[in-house]
Short mmCIF file of C-alpha atoms and ligand atoms in Angstrom, two decimals:
data_model
loop_
_atom_site.label_atom_id
_atom_site.label_comp_id
_atom_site.label_asym_id
_atom_site.label_seq_id
_atom_site.Cartn_x
_atom_site.Cartn_y
_atom_site.Cartn_z
CA MET A 1 16.15 -17.11 -2.35
CA ARG A 2 19.08 -15.04 -1.16
CA LEU A 3 19.91 -11.76 -2.88
CA LYS A 4 23.30 -10.10 -2.76
CA ASN A 5 23.77 -6.39 -3.49
CA GLN A 6 20.65 -6.55 -5.64
CA PRO A 7 19.38 -3.21 -6.94
CA CYS A 8 15.65 -3.00 -6.13
CA GLU A 9 12.86 -0.52 -6.68
CA ALA A 10 9.73 0.04 -4.59
CA GLU A 11 6.67 1.47 -6.31
CA ILE A 12 4.72 3.46 -3.74
CA ALA A 13 1.77 5.83 -3.46
CA PRO A 14 3.26 9.25 -4.32
CA GLY A 15 3.55 11.23 -1.08
CA LEU A 16 4.29 8.24 1.14
CA GLU A 17 8.08 8.49 0.59
CA PRO A 18 8.99 9.45 4.22
CA ILE A 19 6.81 6.70 5.72
CA VAL A 20 8.08 3.99 3.35
CA SER A 21 11.66 5.18 4.02
CA SER A 22 11.08 4.70 7.74
CA GLU A 23 9.86 1.13 7.17
CA LEU A 24 12.95 0.41 5.02
CA ALA A 25 15.18 1.94 7.71
CA ASP A 26 13.60 -0.38 10.30
CA GLU A 27 14.72 -3.28 8.10
CA SER A 28 18.25 -1.77 7.83
CA ILE A 29 17.77 -1.23 4.10
CA ALA A 30 19.91 1.61 2.72
CA ILE A 31 18.11 3.79 0.17
CA THR A 32 20.08 4.87 -2.90
CA HIS A 33 17.52 7.12 -4.59
CA THR A 34 14.07 8.54 -3.86
CA GLU A 35 11.64 10.36 -6.11
CA LYS A 36 7.90 10.86 -6.13
CA GLY A 37 6.28 7.43 -6.20
CA LEU A 38 9.44 5.31 -6.10
CA ILE A 39 12.35 4.39 -3.85
CA GLN A 40 15.46 2.56 -5.03
CA PHE A 41 17.77 0.59 -2.75
CA THR A 42 20.42 -2.12 -2.82
CA TYR A 43 19.45 -5.25 -0.96
CA THR A 44 21.32 -8.15 0.58
CA GLY A 45 19.14 -10.74 2.28
CA GLU A 46 16.23 -13.10 1.76
CA LEU A 47 13.61 -12.39 -0.91
CA ALA A 48 10.96 -13.61 1.56
CA ASP A 49 11.82 -10.72 3.89
CA LEU A 50 11.32 -8.18 1.09
CA ARG A 51 7.85 -9.62 0.54
CA GLN A 52 6.98 -8.66 4.10
CA LEU A 53 7.29 -4.92 3.42
CA LYS A 54 3.89 -3.43 4.13
CA THR A 55 3.88 0.18 2.93
CA VAL A 56 4.96 -0.40 -0.69
CA ASN A 57 2.58 -1.09 -3.56
CA ALA A 58 4.94 -3.35 -5.52
CA LEU A 59 8.60 -4.37 -5.42
CA TYR A 60 10.91 -5.00 -8.37
CA LEU A 61 14.40 -6.38 -8.89
CA ARG A 62 16.23 -3.90 -11.10
CA TYR A 63 18.64 -4.83 -13.89
CA GLN A 64 20.47 -2.09 -15.74
CA PHE A 65 21.70 -2.69 -19.30
CA PRO A 66 24.13 -0.27 -21.00
CA ILE A 67 22.36 -0.59 -24.35
CA PRO A 68 21.07 2.02 -26.79
CA ARG A 69 17.74 0.32 -27.57
CA PRO A 70 15.56 -2.43 -26.01
CA LYS A 71 16.21 -4.55 -29.12
CA ALA A 72 19.63 -5.36 -27.64
CA LEU A 73 17.84 -7.25 -24.83
CA LEU A 74 17.22 -9.99 -27.42
CA GLY A 75 20.99 -10.51 -27.75
CA HIS A 76 22.24 -13.74 -26.14
CA GLN A 77 24.13 -12.20 -23.20
CA HIS A 78 21.37 -9.83 -22.01
CA PHE A 79 18.60 -12.30 -22.72
CA GLN A 80 20.39 -14.90 -20.59
CA ILE A 81 20.74 -12.47 -17.66
CA LEU A 82 17.00 -11.82 -17.77
CA LEU A 83 16.10 -15.48 -18.16
CA ASN A 84 18.33 -16.46 -15.20
CA ALA A 85 16.71 -13.77 -13.04
CA ILE A 86 13.21 -14.97 -14.01
CA THR A 87 14.09 -18.63 -13.43
CA ARG A 88 15.54 -17.90 -9.98
CA LEU A 89 12.40 -16.01 -9.04
CA GLN A 90 10.17 -18.86 -10.23
CA GLN A 91 12.20 -21.29 -8.13
CA ALA A 92 11.61 -19.17 -5.01
CA TYR A 93 7.87 -19.89 -5.21
CA PRO A 94 5.80 -23.10 -5.40
CA PRO A 95 5.50 -24.44 -8.99
CA GLU A 96 2.82 -22.74 -11.15
CA THR A 97 2.77 -19.58 -9.00
CA PHE A 98 3.61 -17.63 -12.14
CA ARG A 99 1.67 -18.78 -15.19
CA THR A 100 1.83 -15.73 -17.45
CA LEU A 101 4.46 -13.15 -18.38
CA GLY A 102 3.66 -9.56 -19.25
CA ILE A 103 5.67 -6.50 -20.26
CA ASP A 104 4.75 -3.01 -19.17
CA ALA A 105 6.65 -0.46 -21.26
CA ALA A 106 6.11 2.55 -23.47
CA GLY A 107 5.67 0.85 -26.85
CA SER A 108 4.85 -2.53 -25.34
CA ASP A 109 2.92 -3.27 -28.57
CA SER A 110 6.04 -2.80 -30.71
CA SER A 111 7.42 -5.83 -32.52
CA VAL A 112 10.62 -5.80 -30.40
CA MET A 113 8.69 -5.86 -27.10
CA GLN A 114 6.31 -8.52 -28.42
CA ARG A 115 9.23 -10.67 -29.52
CA LEU A 116 11.01 -10.22 -26.20
CA LYS A 117 7.85 -11.18 -24.34
CA THR A 118 7.22 -14.28 -26.46
CA GLU A 119 10.83 -15.47 -26.33
CA LEU A 120 11.19 -14.92 -22.58
CA ALA A 121 7.81 -16.55 -21.90
CA THR A 122 8.68 -19.59 -24.02
CA ALA A 123 12.10 -20.01 -22.42
CA ALA A 124 10.60 -19.69 -18.90
CA HIS A 125 7.63 -22.02 -19.69
CA LEU A 126 5.08 -19.23 -19.23
CA TYR A 127 2.24 -17.91 -21.38
CA PRO A 128 2.68 -14.43 -22.85
CA ASP A 129 -0.01 -12.14 -21.42
CA THR A 130 -1.62 -9.17 -23.14
CA GLU A 131 -2.27 -7.63 -19.73
CA LYS A 132 0.20 -7.32 -16.88
CA GLY A 133 0.83 -11.01 -16.26
CA ASP A 134 1.82 -12.82 -13.07
CA LEU A 135 5.46 -12.31 -13.87
CA LEU A 136 5.62 -8.64 -14.75
CA LEU A 137 8.56 -6.91 -16.41
CA ARG A 138 8.72 -3.15 -16.66
CA ILE A 139 11.14 -1.76 -19.21
CA ARG A 140 12.17 1.89 -19.34
CA ARG A 141 15.13 4.15 -20.01
CA THR A 142 17.63 4.36 -17.14
CA ARG A 143 16.90 7.55 -15.23
CA ASP A 144 19.48 10.38 -15.32
CA GLN A 145 21.65 8.65 -17.93
CA ALA A 146 22.09 9.46 -21.62
CA GLU A 147 22.06 5.79 -22.58
CA GLY A 148 20.89 2.56 -21.03
CA TRP A 149 17.71 0.67 -20.23
CA ASP A 150 16.34 -0.73 -16.96
CA VAL A 151 14.40 -3.96 -16.72
CA LEU A 152 12.38 -4.25 -13.52
CA ILE A 153 11.08 -7.69 -12.54
CA ARG A 154 8.21 -7.69 -10.04
CA ILE A 155 9.04 -10.04 -7.15
CA SER A 156 5.49 -11.31 -6.60
CA PRO A 157 2.65 -12.53 -8.84
CA ARG A 158 0.45 -9.69 -7.52
CA PRO A 159 1.44 -6.28 -6.17
CA LEU A 160 2.39 -6.54 -2.48
CA ALA A 161 -0.45 -4.13 -1.62
CA THR A 162 -2.93 -6.71 -2.97
CA ARG A 163 -3.10 -8.65 0.25
CA ALA A 164 -3.89 -12.38 0.34
CA TRP A 165 -6.31 -11.73 3.21
CA ARG A 166 -8.60 -9.59 1.02
CA VAL A 167 -11.10 -12.29 0.14
CA GLN A 168 -13.97 -9.77 0.01
CA ASP A 169 -13.82 -6.58 -2.05
CA TYR A 170 -15.66 -3.48 -0.92
CA GLU A 171 -16.33 -0.38 -2.97
CA GLY A 172 -14.15 2.31 -1.43
CA ALA A 173 -11.87 -0.14 0.41
CA LEU A 174 -8.57 1.51 1.29
CA ASN A 175 -5.29 0.52 -0.40
CA ALA A 176 -3.63 -1.75 2.18
CA ALA A 177 -0.17 -0.15 1.81
CA VAL A 178 -1.68 3.28 2.53
CA ALA A 179 -3.62 1.80 5.46
CA HIS A 180 -0.38 0.37 6.82
CA ALA A 181 1.35 3.75 6.47
CA MET A 182 -1.49 5.28 8.52
CA ILE A 183 -1.03 2.60 11.17
CA ARG A 184 2.69 3.42 11.35
CA LEU A 185 1.77 7.05 12.05
CA THR A 186 -0.06 5.88 15.21
CA ARG A 187 3.19 4.26 16.45
CA PRO A 188 1.57 0.94 17.40
CA SER A 189 2.36 -0.57 20.80
CA ARG A 190 1.05 -3.66 22.58
CA GLU A 191 -0.73 -1.53 25.22
CA ASP A 192 -2.91 0.15 22.56
CA ARG A 193 -6.65 0.37 22.90
CA TYR A 194 -7.16 1.08 19.22
CA LEU A 195 -10.33 2.25 17.47
CA ASN A 196 -11.05 2.37 13.74
CA LEU A 197 -14.04 4.58 13.02
CA ALA A 198 -16.10 3.69 9.92
CA CYS A 199 -14.07 0.50 9.46
CA GLY A 200 -15.82 -0.75 6.28
CA SER A 201 -14.30 -4.06 5.13
CA GLY A 202 -11.63 -3.95 7.85
CA THR A 203 -8.45 -2.87 6.02
CA LEU A 204 -7.11 -0.63 8.81
CA LEU A 205 -8.08 -3.15 11.52
CA ILE A 206 -6.24 -5.99 9.79
CA GLU A 207 -3.19 -3.84 9.05
CA ARG A 208 -3.16 -2.76 12.72
CA LEU A 209 -3.18 -6.35 13.88
CA THR A 210 -0.50 -7.43 11.41
CA ALA A 211 1.70 -4.62 12.79
CA GLY A 212 1.71 -6.27 16.22
CA ARG A 213 -0.42 -7.06 19.24
CA ALA A 214 -2.66 -4.60 21.01
CA GLN A 215 -4.76 -4.61 24.16
CA GLN A 216 -7.94 -3.91 22.17
CA VAL A 217 -8.69 -3.46 18.47
CA ILE A 218 -12.20 -2.19 17.79
CA GLY A 219 -13.86 -1.39 14.46
CA ILE A 220 -17.20 0.39 14.15
CA ASP A 221 -19.38 0.83 11.10
CA HIS A 222 -23.12 1.36 10.71
CA ASP A 223 -23.38 -0.93 7.68
CA PRO A 224 -23.91 -4.62 8.58
CA PHE A 225 -22.88 -5.69 5.07
CA ALA A 226 -19.50 -3.90 5.43
CA LEU A 227 -19.04 -5.55 8.83
CA SER A 228 -19.72 -8.99 7.36
CA LEU A 229 -16.93 -8.35 4.82
CA ALA A 230 -14.62 -7.16 7.60
CA GLN A 231 -15.39 -10.40 9.43
CA ARG A 232 -14.51 -12.55 6.40
CA ASN A 233 -11.32 -10.61 5.63
CA SER A 234 -10.26 -10.85 9.29
CA THR A 235 -10.84 -14.60 9.34
CA ALA A 236 -8.74 -14.95 6.17
CA SER A 237 -5.93 -13.01 7.80
CA LYS A 238 -6.29 -14.99 11.08
CA VAL A 239 -6.88 -11.90 13.22
CA LYS A 240 -9.80 -11.10 15.50
CA PRO A 241 -10.73 -7.45 15.78
CA GLN A 242 -13.81 -6.55 17.79
CA LEU A 243 -16.44 -5.50 15.23
CA LEU A 244 -19.31 -3.30 16.39
CA GLN A 245 -22.30 -2.09 14.48
CA GLY A 246 -23.03 1.50 15.36
CA ASP A 247 -22.98 5.15 14.43
CA VAL A 248 -19.62 6.90 14.75
CA ARG A 249 -21.56 9.95 16.01
CA ALA A 250 -22.69 8.05 19.10
CA LEU A 251 -19.97 5.58 20.04
CA PRO A 252 -20.77 2.86 22.58
CA LEU A 253 -17.50 3.64 24.40
CA SER A 254 -16.59 5.49 27.63
CA ASP A 255 -14.95 8.91 27.73
CA ALA A 256 -11.13 8.89 27.33
CA SER A 257 -11.05 5.10 26.86
CA ILE A 258 -9.11 4.93 23.54
CA ASP A 259 -5.33 5.42 22.96
CA LYS A 260 -5.12 5.44 19.14
CA LEU A 261 -7.72 6.18 16.46
CA THR A 262 -7.85 5.94 12.69
CA ALA A 263 -10.53 6.60 10.08
CA ASP A 264 -10.85 6.31 6.33
CA LEU A 265 -13.77 8.70 6.02
CA PRO A 266 -16.33 8.66 3.20
CA PHE A 267 -14.82 10.83 0.44
CA GLY A 268 -18.36 11.72 -0.73
CA GLN A 269 -17.71 10.19 -4.17
CA LEU A 270 -17.83 6.38 -4.25
CA VAL A 271 -18.92 6.24 -0.61
CA GLY A 272 -21.25 8.77 1.07
CA THR A 273 -22.21 12.20 -0.25
CA HIS A 274 -20.68 15.66 0.17
CA GLU A 275 -23.91 16.81 1.75
CA ALA A 276 -23.98 14.04 4.36
CA ASN A 277 -20.30 14.67 5.09
CA ARG A 278 -21.04 18.29 6.10
CA THR A 279 -22.77 17.01 9.23
CA LEU A 280 -20.94 13.68 9.63
CA TYR A 281 -17.42 15.16 9.83
CA PRO A 282 -17.97 17.71 12.66
CA ASP A 283 -19.98 15.20 14.71
CA LEU A 284 -17.34 12.52 14.20
CA LEU A 285 -14.47 14.83 15.25
CA GLN A 286 -16.37 15.72 18.41
CA GLU A 287 -17.30 12.15 19.30
CA ALA A 288 -13.78 10.91 18.57
CA ALA A 289 -12.47 13.62 20.94
CA ARG A 290 -14.82 12.36 23.67
CA VAL A 291 -13.52 8.76 23.57
CA ALA A 292 -9.84 9.64 22.98
CA ARG A 293 -7.51 9.97 25.97
CA ILE A 294 -5.44 13.16 26.17
CA GLY A 295 -2.45 12.86 23.82
CA ALA A 296 -4.08 10.17 21.65
CA PRO A 297 -3.21 10.28 17.92
CA PHE A 298 -6.05 10.24 15.41
CA VAL A 299 -4.89 9.42 11.87
CA LEU A 300 -7.50 10.00 9.22
CA ILE A 301 -7.61 10.05 5.46
CA THR A 302 -10.05 12.01 3.35
CA HIS A 303 -10.55 13.78 0.07
CA GLU A 304 -12.92 16.32 1.70
CA ILE A 305 -9.97 18.63 2.22
CA ARG A 306 -11.66 21.99 2.45
CA LEU A 307 -14.40 20.66 4.74
CA LEU A 308 -12.00 18.96 7.13
CA GLU A 309 -9.44 21.77 7.24
CA ASN A 310 -12.18 24.34 7.94
CA LEU A 311 -13.51 22.17 10.75
CA LEU A 312 -10.05 21.72 12.24
CA ARG A 313 -9.61 25.50 12.35
CA GLN A 314 -12.92 25.89 14.19
CA GLN A 315 -12.24 23.44 17.04
CA SER A 316 -9.69 23.07 19.81
CA ALA A 317 -9.92 19.39 20.79
CA TRP A 318 -7.54 18.22 18.04
CA HIS A 319 -4.13 19.65 17.17
CA LEU A 320 -2.93 19.09 13.59
CA GLU A 321 0.54 17.55 13.97
CA ASP A 322 1.31 16.34 10.46
CA LEU A 323 -0.20 16.30 7.01
CA VAL A 324 0.69 13.86 4.21
CA LYS A 325 -0.52 14.66 0.69
CA ILE A 326 -0.77 11.54 -1.41
CA THR A 327 -1.95 10.41 -4.84
CA LEU A 328 -4.25 7.42 -4.88
CA ASN A 329 -6.27 6.06 -7.81
CA GLY A 330 -5.97 9.41 -9.58
CA LEU A 331 -7.26 11.36 -6.54
CA HIS A 332 -5.26 13.53 -4.14
CA PRO A 333 -6.51 12.70 -0.65
CA ARG A 334 -4.64 13.78 2.48
CA ILE A 335 -3.65 11.89 5.60
CA TYR A 336 -3.99 13.98 8.78
CA LEU A 337 -2.19 13.15 12.00
CA LEU A 338 -4.21 14.81 14.76
CA ARG A 339 -3.37 14.79 18.47
CA ARG A 340 -5.98 15.02 21.27
CA VAL A 341 -5.22 18.23 23.12
C1 SAM B 401 -14.47 4.84 2.83
S1 SAM B 401 -15.42 3.65 3.65
C2 SAM B 401 -14.25 2.83 4.65
C3 SAM B 401 -13.56 1.75 3.90
C4 SAM B 401 -12.61 0.94 4.75
N1 SAM B 401 -11.44 1.69 5.13
C5 SAM B 401 -12.19 -0.30 3.97
O1 SAM B 401 -11.01 -0.43 3.62
O2 SAM B 401 -13.04 -1.13 3.66
C6 SAM B 401 -16.31 4.59 4.80
C7 SAM B 401 -17.20 3.80 5.71
O3 SAM B 401 -17.91 4.72 6.56
C8 SAM B 401 -19.09 4.09 6.96
N2 SAM B 401 -19.95 5.13 7.57
C9 SAM B 401 -20.44 6.24 6.98
N3 SAM B 401 -21.16 6.95 7.88
C10 SAM B 401 -21.11 6.28 9.06
C11 SAM B 401 -21.65 6.51 10.34
N4 SAM B 401 -22.40 7.59 10.61
N5 SAM B 401 -21.39 5.63 11.33
C12 SAM B 401 -20.65 4.52 11.06
N6 SAM B 401 -20.12 4.24 9.87
C13 SAM B 401 -20.34 5.11 8.87
C14 SAM B 401 -19.59 3.46 5.67
O4 SAM B 401 -20.51 2.42 5.95
C15 SAM B 401 -18.29 2.97 5.04
O5 SAM B 401 -18.08 1.60 5.34
#
């Protein structure tokens, strides 16, 4: 499906704006508006290429209607615009990809929204959904304008960050779009000997390998169950990281043998405890410094902000180069870009 000058909106983890912008720039996509948690742009090109964006949570086609109230969307002209957009999107996918239609809006229970949902679903041969639906419409007032309403149509039956390769869930698994943003911060290259400490179900490893080839991609975790999930997710995504069972405080790797490192550390809430983290974090920083070559980036994400920032002040092996504050599942973790001194 080819789009021409189509207004689009990317829903992103708040705080990731600069990293998502850099991915859009790589695809020669010109941004028209950015605010916390969303980026708008006008797109000309294939829909399939938009679906390849890796750092966004979800992508929407945006239709702006100069109307005073959503009720006017039921009028023939506006309804037809929406129905045509939905039908085109359905045709871009195999039949039955979208089975249900949902509306996400303030007042989505109102009779107008319910009617709009039922009439659009019927006309598009879909079932109205009480939840989000495969074909999701978001309806809201047009930003920065006195009058007008936007209808956003999600381009995929699931958010883009819900990767098809995730066949095994893991408590505490990292959002794949955030993982991909972390990978971008390492500036992947095909010469990389890359290490993911505490790899869990393999999100960072898989995102590293989907970003391009590398000389070595190694994941280490002490939990055999987590490693079995990483193995199944990797197989589903047709990539082959090297998975090692071991303690990140005693890595089975030589000194200065790794070019790029990442870690999604236990936050001490769902995974691990604050008490265990007090000894894990300093040991891990030290061991990571041993295996990292001089100049290696180490990108890590954690919610143990005070603990990590205190530790960083007390050591000299890692220089803090950048800090990205994000919002994720209602928490405010930070992504740290460290550089081996
Ligand atoms: C937040 S989870 C990582 C989740 C992973 N990013 C994913 O998407 O599935 C943290 C991981 O650290 C591992 N871990 C905790 N302490 C460890 C240690 N001392 N050595 C190795 N792995 C450890 C846990 O088993 C867990 O899988």
